[in-house]
Amino acid sequence: MGITPKQFLSKLVEKNIITEQLASQYEVDSLKRDIPIDQYLLQYTTISHEEIMQIKAVFLNVQYINIETTAVDPQALNFIPEAVAQRHSIMPFMYDDKEKRIYVASADPLNVSLQDFIEMKAGVKATLVLALQEDISKAISVGYSRNISPEVEEAIAQAEPQKKPEKQIGIQATIEFNNAPIAKIVNTILDFAMKSRASDVHIEPQELKSRVRYRIDGILQEKLSLPTSIHESLVSRIKILSEMKIDEKRIPQDGRFNYKNSDEEVDLRVSTLPTVNGEKIVMRLLRKTGGMPSLPDLGLEGSQLKLFENGIARSYGIVLVTGPTGSGKTTTLYSVLSKLNTKTVNIVTLEDPVEYQIEGINQVQINSKAGLTFATGLKSFLRQDPNIILVGEIRDKETTQLAIQAALTGHLVFSTLHTNDAATAIPRLTDLGGEPFLIASVLSVTMAQRIVRRVCDTCKEIFEPALEIQNTIREVLGPMLPKEYQNKPIQLARGKKCEDCNNSGYKGRIGIYEILKTSPIINELILKESPSQSIVAQAQKEGMVLMKQDGFLKALKGITTLEEVIRVTEAA
């Protein structure tokens, strides 16, 4: 590489990645082993591979790419056969049609003879980009296998010569966009979304390409890159399916449609947004098959499950579920309603929007334009003889006071609030116009939640974390630390990354929770309008498990990782 260990390690020290002391230790050890410093750091230290490769790229004066997380352009694969990619450990990932240039990931980007060979083989210019060798091997097996990219190669080739549908509307456009190849590309995008358990699909126009990203287990992942020349046709096809106006490109639009493949059926909620490069599409997948998960399936267990079940078993009161957008509040409430849904109770819900339809429950969609808001709907509900009321969100003074009134008159009310923890919901209700003495008398249970990714069971491995991490776990859990770890090292789980989990190390998600049950002492604190910190302190004395503690306990069981717990609890 032509870089001395001292130079490389100095850069790591400069970026505060390692200390001077560690740098000296690594330098001596790498010289003893007689291997290049970058290889030594990758094999024998815990420094992130990404940081090592980025510094290597700076010294080599080349671009670095994390090929594992980069969407592969289907056109690029056409230039290099799989056998050639395997033999030379290279991965074509992007093709620039304007420059007629192919971009190729390689562990040896300064290899001039390799570059000449690729240019001769591909018939276009080539740029070699630095990538990690093991990531290239994985990318080759995924990229050339029956993944999403090969499915659309042929369709792109057929679609590109077609004229852009600038002014085609009505029946003729419907006929054209129902035909392959555009229909095939849309179907492939949706099939992959269903297969990979994605909750959302983003189709985003950019200057040189259109990228397709999937939100899988809560994280956006780029999986496909398409030529900009077919973007408008793609948007028009989705607009027709969603019953939107295909000639209206200046304002956002909303629509929905149903899609079914051989395995399952989904409802898609579709939103368009005009951007400087064209219209962006986001599709939310709402699965119609598989049923509603139970509370234990969602991750509630032990004393927390019992506390929550006791709260929802009451015939009156308010039960609040709190957390930021995307923390699973709606799913939890649907699970609760499914559990309580019997022929002897009348359940009415007011939602914006109605995401899942549950048989036997009267679900109402908010319509602000027509004057149907949370407040006006709730007022009408009280004349419908309900036992249980779900209000999608408490967001203003009138809704707050009506919800409290409904609970006082013998109804069980469920709702959500956007607060970071369970205790903050109480002062938030006061801010929204709730009287403290009324809140104290009706508030039954408040639950805050987040969603963490599960460790993939296929590639799960058990390891012993660094001593400082073990000490942090002991400090956070305190007396909750399981007995088996009192006098022996703590062990955690992580995913080694495999094809089954799409090389992420995670597959599926689970909730982490904290549940605040109102007790006589907590009611006194509510009446005094005490700050949320005082309420948390008292609740902990009464046995409340904090969300971070619940996450750490799940990490000790090998369900998730500490990184996941910290990511969702500390980002709040």
PDB file of N, CA and C in Angstrom, residues 387-477:
ATOM      1  N   ASN A 387     -68.801   1.214  24.666  1.00  0.00           N
ATOM      2  CA  ASN A 387     -68.110   0.753  25.880  1.00  0.00           C
ATOM      3  C   ASN A 387     -66.641   1.177  25.822  1.00  0.00           C
ATOM      4  N   ILE A 388     -66.086   1.022  24.622  1.00  0.00           N
ATOM      5  CA  ILE A 388     -64.659   1.324  24.431  1.00  0.00           C
ATOM      6  C   ILE A 388     -64.513   2.305  23.276  1.00  0.00           C
ATOM      7  N   ILE A 389     -63.694   3.356  23.497  1.00  0.00           N
ATOM      8  CA  ILE A 389     -63.461   4.374  22.460  1.00  0.00           C
ATOM      9  C   ILE A 389     -61.959   4.465  22.197  1.00  0.00           C
ATOM     10  N   LEU A 390     -61.587   4.432  20.924  1.00  0.00           N
ATOM     11  CA  LEU A 390     -60.193   4.700  20.550  1.00  0.00           C
ATOM     12  C   LEU A 390     -60.159   6.032  19.809  1.00  0.00           C
ATOM     13  N   VAL A 391     -59.390   6.974  20.340  1.00  0.00           N
ATOM     14  CA  VAL A 391     -59.161   8.253  19.664  1.00  0.00           C
ATOM     15  C   VAL A 391     -57.720   8.205  19.161  1.00  0.00           C
ATOM     16  N   GLY A 392     -57.557   8.267  17.836  1.00  0.00           N
ATOM     17  CA  GLY A 392     -56.221   8.092  17.243  1.00  0.00           C
ATOM     18  C   GLY A 392     -55.119   8.882  17.916  1.00  0.00           C
ATOM     19  N   GLU A 393     -55.401  10.142  18.243  1.00  0.00           N
ATOM     20  CA  GLU A 393     -54.376  10.981  18.879  1.00  0.00           C
ATOM     21  C   GLU A 393     -55.030  12.116  19.650  1.00  0.00           C
ATOM     22  N   ILE A 394     -54.507  12.402  20.847  1.00  0.00           N
ATOM     23  CA  ILE A 394     -54.952  13.578  21.599  1.00  0.00           C
ATOM     24  C   ILE A 394     -53.991  14.697  21.233  1.00  0.00           C
ATOM     25  N   ARG A 395     -54.526  15.732  20.550  1.00  0.00           N
ATOM     26  CA  ARG A 395     -53.612  16.770  20.064  1.00  0.00           C
ATOM     27  C   ARG A 395     -54.080  18.203  20.351  1.00  0.00           C
ATOM     28  N   ASP A 396     -55.274  18.362  20.958  1.00  0.00           N
ATOM     29  CA  ASP A 396     -55.725  19.729  21.274  1.00  0.00           C
ATOM     30  C   ASP A 396     -56.558  19.718  22.560  1.00  0.00           C
ATOM     31  N   LYS A 397     -56.888  20.923  23.031  1.00  0.00           N
ATOM     32  CA  LYS A 397     -57.586  21.095  24.306  1.00  0.00           C
ATOM     33  C   LYS A 397     -58.965  20.432  24.302  1.00  0.00           C
ATOM     34  N   GLU A 398     -59.724  20.630  23.199  1.00  0.00           N
ATOM     35  CA  GLU A 398     -61.094  20.109  23.147  1.00  0.00           C
ATOM     36  C   GLU A 398     -61.103  18.579  23.194  1.00  0.00           C
ATOM     37  N   THR A 399     -60.191  17.947  22.425  1.00  0.00           N
ATOM     38  CA  THR A 399     -60.120  16.480  22.426  1.00  0.00           C
ATOM     39  C   THR A 399     -59.718  15.961  23.800  1.00  0.00           C
ATOM     40  N   THR A 400     -58.776  16.642  24.448  1.00  0.00           N
ATOM     41  CA  THR A 400     -58.321  16.239  25.791  1.00  0.00           C
ATOM     42  C   THR A 400     -59.484  16.244  26.772  1.00  0.00           C
ATOM     43  N   GLN A 401     -60.227  17.353  26.780  1.00  0.00           N
ATOM     44  CA  GLN A 401     -61.326  17.485  27.749  1.00  0.00           C
ATOM     45  C   GLN A 401     -62.461  16.501  27.459  1.00  0.00           C
ATOM     46  N   LEU A 402     -62.734  16.254  26.163  1.00  0.00           N
ATOM     47  CA  LEU A 402     -63.779  15.289  25.806  1.00  0.00           C
ATOM     48  C   LEU A 402     -63.368  13.857  26.182  1.00  0.00           C
ATOM     49  N   ALA A 403     -62.084  13.533  26.000  1.00  0.00           N
ATOM     50  CA  ALA A 403     -61.589  12.197  26.352  1.00  0.00           C
ATOM     51  C   ALA A 403     -61.710  11.966  27.858  1.00  0.00           C
ATOM     52  N   ILE A 404     -61.335  12.991  28.635  1.00  0.00           N
ATOM     53  CA  ILE A 404     -61.449  12.889  30.100  1.00  0.00           C
ATOM     54  C   ILE A 404     -62.925  12.747  30.504  1.00  0.00           C
ATOM     55  N   GLN A 405     -63.789  13.533  29.859  1.00  0.00           N
ATOM     56  CA  GLN A 405     -65.226  13.478  30.152  1.00  0.00           C
ATOM     57  C   GLN A 405     -65.794  12.090  29.846  1.00  0.00           C
ATOM     58  N   ALA A 406     -65.351  11.513  28.711  1.00  0.00           N
ATOM     59  CA  ALA A 406     -65.823  10.176  28.324  1.00  0.00           C
ATOM     60  C   ALA A 406     -65.402   9.142  29.361  1.00  0.00           C
ATOM     61  N   ALA A 407     -64.147   9.256  29.846  1.00  0.00           N
ATOM     62  CA  ALA A 407     -63.646   8.311  30.859  1.00  0.00           C
ATOM     63  C   ALA A 407     -64.402   8.474  32.178  1.00  0.00           C
ATOM     64  N   LEU A 408     -64.719   9.736  32.535  1.00  0.00           N
ATOM     65  CA  LEU A 408     -65.447  10.010  33.791  1.00  0.00           C
ATOM     66  C   LEU A 408     -66.859   9.447  33.758  1.00  0.00           C
ATOM     67  N   THR A 409     -67.444   9.380  32.558  1.00  0.00           N
ATOM     68  CA  THR A 409     -68.833   8.898  32.448  1.00  0.00           C
ATOM     69  C   THR A 409     -68.902   7.391  32.169  1.00  0.00           C
ATOM     70  N   GLY A 410     -67.794   6.661  32.460  1.00  0.00           N
ATOM     71  CA  GLY A 410     -67.855   5.207  32.433  1.00  0.00           C
ATOM     72  C   GLY A 410     -67.399   4.531  31.151  1.00  0.00           C
ATOM     73  N   HIS A 411     -66.621   5.232  30.328  1.00  0.00           N
ATOM     74  CA  HIS A 411     -66.100   4.616  29.100  1.00  0.00           C
ATOM     75  C   HIS A 411     -64.608   4.332  29.246  1.00  0.00           C
ATOM     76  N   LEU A 412     -64.138   3.283  28.565  1.00  0.00           N
ATOM     77  CA  LEU A 412     -62.705   2.990  28.520  1.00  0.00           C
ATOM     78  C   LEU A 412     -62.155   3.652  27.254  1.00  0.00           C
ATOM     79  N   VAL A 413     -61.248   4.620  27.440  1.00  0.00           N
ATOM     80  CA  VAL A 413     -60.729   5.419  26.323  1.00  0.00           C
ATOM     81  C   VAL A 413     -59.261   5.084  26.067  1.00  0.00           C
ATOM     82  N   PHE A 414     -58.939   4.769  24.819  1.00  0.00           N
ATOM     83  CA  PHE A 414     -57.548   4.543  24.412  1.00  0.00           C
ATOM     84  C   PHE A 414     -57.122   5.680  23.494  1.00  0.00           C
ATOM     85  N   SER A 415     -55.887   6.138  23.646  1.00  0.00           N
ATOM     86  CA  SER A 415     -55.385   7.154  22.726  1.00  0.00           C
ATOM     87  C   SER A 415     -53.856   7.173  22.734  1.00  0.00           C
ATOM     88  N   THR A 416     -53.297   8.020  21.865  1.00  0.00           N
ATOM     89  CA  THR A 416     -51.836   8.139  21.778  1.00  0.00           C
ATOM     90  C   THR A 416     -51.426   9.588  22.008  1.00  0.00           C
ATOM     91  N   LEU A 417     -50.181   9.747  22.450  1.00  0.00           N
ATOM     92  CA  LEU A 417     -49.576  11.072  22.620  1.00  0.00           C
ATOM     93  C   LEU A 417     -48.151  11.008  22.091  1.00  0.00           C
ATOM     94  N   HIS A 418     -47.655  12.122  21.556  1.00  0.00           N
ATOM     95  CA  HIS A 418     -46.262  12.153  21.090  1.00  0.00           C
ATOM     96  C   HIS A 418     -45.365  12.651  22.224  1.00  0.00           C
ATOM     97  N   THR A 419     -45.042  11.765  23.173  1.00  0.00           N
ATOM     98  CA  THR A 419     -44.056  12.104  24.216  1.00  0.00           C
ATOM     99  C   THR A 419     -42.996  11.011  24.246  1.00  0.00           C
ATOM    100  N   ASN A 420     -41.809  11.378  24.753  1.00  0.00           N
ATOM    101  CA  ASN A 420     -40.686  10.437  24.709  1.00  0.00           C
ATOM    102  C   ASN A 420     -40.749   9.352  25.768  1.00  0.00           C
ATOM    103  N   ASP A 421     -41.389   9.629  26.901  1.00  0.00           N
ATOM    104  CA  ASP A 421     -41.495   8.598  27.936  1.00  0.00           C
ATOM    105  C   ASP A 421     -42.887   8.623  28.555  1.00  0.00           C
ATOM    106  N   ALA A 422     -43.133   7.657  29.423  1.00  0.00           N
ATOM    107  CA  ALA A 422     -44.482   7.494  29.983  1.00  0.00           C
ATOM    108  C   ALA A 422     -44.850   8.646  30.916  1.00  0.00           C
ATOM    109  N   ALA A 423     -43.914   9.078  31.757  1.00  0.00           N
ATOM    110  CA  ALA A 423     -44.229  10.099  32.768  1.00  0.00           C
ATOM    111  C   ALA A 423     -44.519  11.460  32.149  1.00  0.00           C
ATOM    112  N   THR A 424     -43.847  11.781  31.023  1.00  0.00           N
ATOM    113  CA  THR A 424     -44.041  13.101  30.394  1.00  0.00           C
ATOM    114  C   THR A 424     -45.454  13.271  29.856  1.00  0.00           C
ATOM    115  N   ALA A 425     -46.177  12.167  29.655  1.00  0.00           N
ATOM    116  CA  ALA A 425     -47.552  12.246  29.159  1.00  0.00           C
ATOM    117  C   ALA A 425     -48.445  13.009  30.133  1.00  0.00           C
ATOM    118  N   ILE A 426     -48.134  12.951  31.428  1.00  0.00           N
ATOM    119  CA  ILE A 426     -48.997  13.588  32.434  1.00  0.00           C
ATOM    120  C   ILE A 426     -48.927  15.116  32.337  1.00  0.00           C
ATOM    121  N   PRO A 427     -47.717  15.735  32.418  1.00  0.00           N
ATOM    122  CA  PRO A 427     -47.687  17.201  32.216  1.00  0.00           C
ATOM    123  C   PRO A 427     -48.171  17.618  30.821  1.00  0.00           C
ATOM    124  N   ARG A 428     -48.000  16.734  29.826  1.00  0.00           N
ATOM    125  CA  ARG A 428     -48.471  17.039  28.462  1.00  0.00           C
ATOM    126  C   ARG A 428     -50.003  17.164  28.447  1.00  0.00           C
ATOM    127  N   LEU A 429     -50.688  16.263  29.150  1.00  0.00           N
ATOM    128  CA  LEU A 429     -52.153  16.350  29.243  1.00  0.00           C
ATOM    129  C   LEU A 429     -52.582  17.642  29.930  1.00  0.00           C
ATOM    130  N   THR A 430     -51.817  18.052  30.943  1.00  0.00           N
ATOM    131  CA  THR A 430     -52.108  19.312  31.646  1.00  0.00           C
ATOM    132  C   THR A 430     -51.930  20.489  30.686  1.00  0.00           C
ATOM    133  N   ASP A 431     -50.838  20.467  29.893  1.00  0.00           N
ATOM    134  CA  ASP A 431     -50.588  21.529  28.896  1.00  0.00           C
ATOM    135  C   ASP A 431     -51.734  21.618  27.892  1.00  0.00           C
ATOM    136  N   LEU A 432     -52.344  20.450  27.596  1.00  0.00           N
ATOM    137  CA  LEU A 432     -53.426  20.407  26.606  1.00  0.00           C
ATOM    138  C   LEU A 432     -54.798  20.737  27.209  1.00  0.00           C
ATOM    139  N   GLY A 433     -54.793  21.214  28.448  1.00  0.00           N
ATOM    140  CA  GLY A 433     -56.055  21.693  29.030  1.00  0.00           C
ATOM    141  C   GLY A 433     -56.735  20.744  29.990  1.00  0.00           C
ATOM    142  N   GLY A 434     -56.091  19.634  30.333  1.00  0.00           N
ATOM    143  CA  GLY A 434     -56.675  18.702  31.300  1.00  0.00           C
ATOM    144  C   GLY A 434     -56.462  19.191  32.725  1.00  0.00           C
ATOM    145  N   GLU A 435     -57.494  19.139  33.542  1.00  0.00           N
ATOM    146  CA  GLU A 435     -57.365  19.550  34.951  1.00  0.00           C
ATOM    147  C   GLU A 435     -56.646  18.439  35.722  1.00  0.00           C
ATOM    148  N   PRO A 436     -55.611  18.778  36.522  1.00  0.00           N
ATOM    149  CA  PRO A 436     -54.847  17.744  37.250  1.00  0.00           C
ATOM    150  C   PRO A 436     -55.723  16.806  38.089  1.00  0.00           C
ATOM    151  N   PHE A 437     -56.745  17.347  38.769  1.00  0.00           N
ATOM    152  CA  PHE A 437     -57.569  16.482  39.636  1.00  0.00           C
ATOM    153  C   PHE A 437     -58.394  15.484  38.803  1.00  0.00           C
ATOM    154  N   LEU A 438     -58.765  15.897  37.553  1.00  0.00           N
ATOM    155  CA  LEU A 438     -59.511  14.985  36.685  1.00  0.00           C
ATOM    156  C   LEU A 438     -58.574  13.930  36.076  1.00  0.00           C
ATOM    157  N   ILE A 439     -57.363  14.372  35.679  1.00  0.00           N
ATOM    158  CA  ILE A 439     -56.365  13.431  35.129  1.00  0.00           C
ATOM    159  C   ILE A 439     -56.066  12.350  36.166  1.00  0.00           C
ATOM    160  N   ALA A 440     -55.862  12.761  37.431  1.00  0.00           N
ATOM    161  CA  ALA A 440     -55.553  11.818  38.505  1.00  0.00           C
ATOM    162  C   ALA A 440     -56.666  10.795  38.693  1.00  0.00           C
ATOM    163  N   SER A 441     -57.916  11.217  38.466  1.00  0.00           N
ATOM    164  CA  SER A 441     -59.035  10.299  38.722  1.00  0.00           C
ATOM    165  C   SER A 441     -59.310   9.345  37.553  1.00  0.00           C
ATOM    166  N   VAL A 442     -58.880   9.704  36.330  1.00  0.00           N
ATOM    167  CA  VAL A 442     -59.225   8.837  35.188  1.00  0.00           C
ATOM    168  C   VAL A 442     -58.041   8.109  34.551  1.00  0.00           C
ATOM    169  N   LEU A 443     -56.813   8.623  34.733  1.00  0.00           N
ATOM    170  CA  LEU A 443     -55.661   8.008  34.052  1.00  0.00           C
ATOM    171  C   LEU A 443     -55.341   6.657  34.680  1.00  0.00           C
ATOM    172  N   SER A 444     -55.428   5.621  33.881  1.00  0.00           N
ATOM    173  CA  SER A 444     -55.235   4.260  34.388  1.00  0.00           C
ATOM    174  C   SER A 444     -53.789   3.800  34.175  1.00  0.00           C
ATOM    175  N   VAL A 445     -53.368   3.768  32.913  1.00  0.00           N
ATOM    176  CA  VAL A 445     -52.019   3.286  32.577  1.00  0.00           C
ATOM    177  C   VAL A 445     -51.465   4.143  31.436  1.00  0.00           C
ATOM    178  N   THR A 446     -50.182   4.471  31.531  1.00  0.00           N
ATOM    179  CA  THR A 446     -49.492   5.137  30.422  1.00  0.00           C
ATOM    180  C   THR A 446     -48.319   4.261  30.021  1.00  0.00           C
ATOM    181  N   MET A 447     -48.238   3.952  28.732  1.00  0.00           N
ATOM    182  CA  MET A 447     -47.148   3.090  28.256  1.00  0.00           C
ATOM    183  C   MET A 447     -46.367   3.802  27.155  1.00  0.00           C
ATOM    184  N   ALA A 448     -45.054   3.905  27.324  1.00  0.00           N
ATOM    185  CA  ALA A 448     -44.184   4.448  26.270  1.00  0.00           C
ATOM    186  C   ALA A 448     -43.508   3.279  25.577  1.00  0.00           C
ATOM    187  N   GLN A 449     -43.249   3.421  24.286  1.00  0.00           N
ATOM    188  CA  GLN A 449     -42.637   2.298  23.570  1.00  0.00           C
ATOM    189  C   GLN A 449     -41.742   2.747  22.421  1.00  0.00           C
ATOM    190  N   ARG A 450     -40.857   1.875  22.011  1.00  0.00           N
ATOM    191  CA  ARG A 450     -40.029   2.011  20.811  1.00  0.00           C
ATOM    192  C   ARG A 450     -39.961   0.631  20.163  1.00  0.00           C
ATOM    193  N   ILE A 451     -39.472   0.584  18.917  1.00  0.00           N
ATOM    194  CA  ILE A 451     -39.279  -0.706  18.256  1.00  0.00           C
ATOM    195  C   ILE A 451     -37.800  -0.900  17.970  1.00  0.00           C
ATOM    196  N   VAL A 452     -37.265  -2.065  18.348  1.00  0.00           N
ATOM    197  CA  VAL A 452     -35.871  -2.410  18.040  1.00  0.00           C
ATOM    198  C   VAL A 452     -35.852  -3.605  17.083  1.00  0.00           C
ATOM    199  N   ARG A 453     -34.761  -3.725  16.342  1.00  0.00           N
ATOM    200  CA  ARG A 453     -34.626  -4.855  15.427  1.00  0.00           C
ATOM    201  C   ARG A 453     -34.168  -6.098  16.191  1.00  0.00           C
ATOM    202  N   ARG A 454     -34.692  -7.252  15.785  1.00  0.00           N
ATOM    203  CA  ARG A 454     -34.304  -8.536  16.388  1.00  0.00           C
ATOM    204  C   ARG A 454     -33.013  -9.042  15.752  1.00  0.00           C
ATOM    205  N   VAL A 455     -32.183  -9.697  16.542  1.00  0.00           N
ATOM    206  CA  VAL A 455     -30.997 -10.357  15.990  1.00  0.00           C
ATOM    207  C   VAL A 455     -31.461 -11.523  15.120  1.00  0.00           C
ATOM    208  N   CYS A 456     -30.856 -11.665  13.945  1.00  0.00           N
ATOM    209  CA  CYS A 456     -31.225 -12.749  13.026  1.00  0.00           C
ATOM    210  C   CYS A 456     -30.906 -14.109  13.654  1.00  0.00           C
ATOM    211  N   ASP A 457     -31.896 -14.982  13.740  1.00  0.00           N
ATOM    212  CA  ASP A 457     -31.688 -16.304  14.352  1.00  0.00           C
ATOM    213  C   ASP A 457     -30.771 -17.196  13.521  1.00  0.00           C
ATOM    214  N   THR A 458     -30.737 -16.977  12.211  1.00  0.00           N
ATOM    215  CA  THR A 458     -29.931 -17.834  11.325  1.00  0.00           C
ATOM    216  C   THR A 458     -28.437 -17.641  11.554  1.00  0.00           C
ATOM    217  N   CYS A 459     -28.018 -16.362  11.736  1.00  0.00           N
ATOM    218  CA  CYS A 459     -26.565 -16.109  11.860  1.00  0.00           C
ATOM    219  C   CYS A 459     -26.190 -15.575  13.244  1.00  0.00           C
ATOM    220  N   LYS A 460     -27.049 -15.817  14.238  1.00  0.00           N
ATOM    221  CA  LYS A 460     -26.781 -15.313  15.593  1.00  0.00           C
ATOM    222  C   LYS A 460     -25.532 -15.949  16.189  1.00  0.00           C
ATOM    223  N   GLU A 461     -24.686 -15.125  16.822  1.00  0.00           N
ATOM    224  CA  GLU A 461     -23.531 -15.650  17.565  1.00  0.00           C
ATOM    225  C   GLU A 461     -23.481 -14.984  18.939  1.00  0.00           C
ATOM    226  N   ILE A 462     -23.002 -15.726  19.932  1.00  0.00           N
ATOM    227  CA  ILE A 462     -22.886 -15.211  21.303  1.00  0.00           C
ATOM    228  C   ILE A 462     -21.448 -14.755  21.514  1.00  0.00           C
ATOM    229  N   PHE A 463     -21.285 -13.579  22.161  1.00  0.00           N
ATOM    230  CA  PHE A 463     -19.929 -13.079  22.415  1.00  0.00           C
ATOM    231  C   PHE A 463     -19.895 -12.375  23.768  1.00  0.00           C
ATOM    232  N   GLU A 464     -18.687 -12.132  24.245  1.00  0.00           N
ATOM    233  CA  GLU A 464     -18.497 -11.441  25.518  1.00  0.00           C
ATOM    234  C   GLU A 464     -18.063 -10.007  25.228  1.00  0.00           C
ATOM    235  N   PRO A 465     -18.882  -9.008  25.579  1.00  0.00           N
ATOM    236  CA  PRO A 465     -18.515  -7.625  25.256  1.00  0.00           C
ATOM    237  C   PRO A 465     -17.376  -7.108  26.123  1.00  0.00           C
ATOM    238  N   ALA A 466     -16.831  -5.937  25.758  1.00  0.00           N
ATOM    239  CA  ALA A 466     -15.749  -5.311  26.529  1.00  0.00           C
ATOM    240  C   ALA A 466     -16.198  -5.059  27.965  1.00  0.00           C
ATOM    241  N   LEU A 467     -15.240  -5.020  28.873  1.00  0.00           N
ATOM    242  CA  LEU A 467     -15.524  -4.869  30.302  1.00  0.00           C
ATOM    243  C   LEU A 467     -16.312  -3.597  30.600  1.00  0.00           C
ATOM    244  N   GLU A 468     -15.987  -2.493  29.884  1.00  0.00           N
ATOM    245  CA  GLU A 468     -16.693  -1.224  30.146  1.00  0.00           C
ATOM    246  C   GLU A 468     -18.180  -1.337  29.771  1.00  0.00           C
ATOM    247  N   ILE A 469     -18.481  -2.131  28.709  1.00  0.00           N
ATOM    248  CA  ILE A 469     -19.879  -2.329  28.302  1.00  0.00           C
ATOM    249  C   ILE A 469     -20.600  -3.168  29.352  1.00  0.00           C
ATOM    250  N   GLN A 470     -19.906  -4.205  29.864  1.00  0.00           N
ATOM    251  CA  GLN A 470     -20.499  -5.035  30.920  1.00  0.00           C
ATOM    252  C   GLN A 470     -20.820  -4.196  32.156  1.00  0.00           C
ATOM    253  N   ASN A 471     -19.910  -3.277  32.484  1.00  0.00           N
ATOM    254  CA  ASN A 471     -20.129  -2.411  33.655  1.00  0.00           C
ATOM    255  C   ASN A 471     -21.324  -1.485  33.442  1.00  0.00           C
ATOM    256  N   THR A 472     -21.475  -0.983  32.202  1.00  0.00           N
ATOM    257  CA  THR A 472     -22.620  -0.107  31.877  1.00  0.00           C
ATOM    258  C   THR A 472     -23.930  -0.877  32.064  1.00  0.00           C
ATOM    259  N   ILE A 473     -23.958  -2.138  31.585  1.00  0.00           N
ATOM    260  CA  ILE A 473     -25.173  -2.960  31.717  1.00  0.00           C
ATOM    261  C   ILE A 473     -25.518  -3.162  33.189  1.00  0.00           C
ATOM    262  N   ARG A 474     -24.503  -3.487  33.999  1.00  0.00           N
ATOM    263  CA  ARG A 474     -24.730  -3.700  35.441  1.00  0.00           C
ATOM    264  C   ARG A 474     -25.266  -2.423  36.105  1.00  0.00           C
ATOM    265  N   GLU A 475     -24.712  -1.273  35.678  1.00  0.00           N
ATOM    266  CA  GLU A 475     -25.116   0.017  36.251  1.00  0.00           C
ATOM    267  C   GLU A 475     -26.568   0.361  35.874  1.00  0.00           C
ATOM    268  N   VAL A 476     -26.926   0.160  34.595  1.00  0.00           N
ATOM    269  CA  VAL A 476     -28.279   0.501  34.126  1.00  0.00           C
ATOM    270  C   VAL A 476     -29.326  -0.413  34.764  1.00  0.00           C
ATOM    271  N   LEU A 477     -29.031  -1.711  34.842  1.00  0.00           N
ATOM    272  CA  LEU A 477     -30.015  -2.670  35.354  1.00  0.00           C
ATOM    273  C   LEU A 477     -30.070  -2.735  36.876  1.00  0.00           C
TER     274      LEU A 477
END
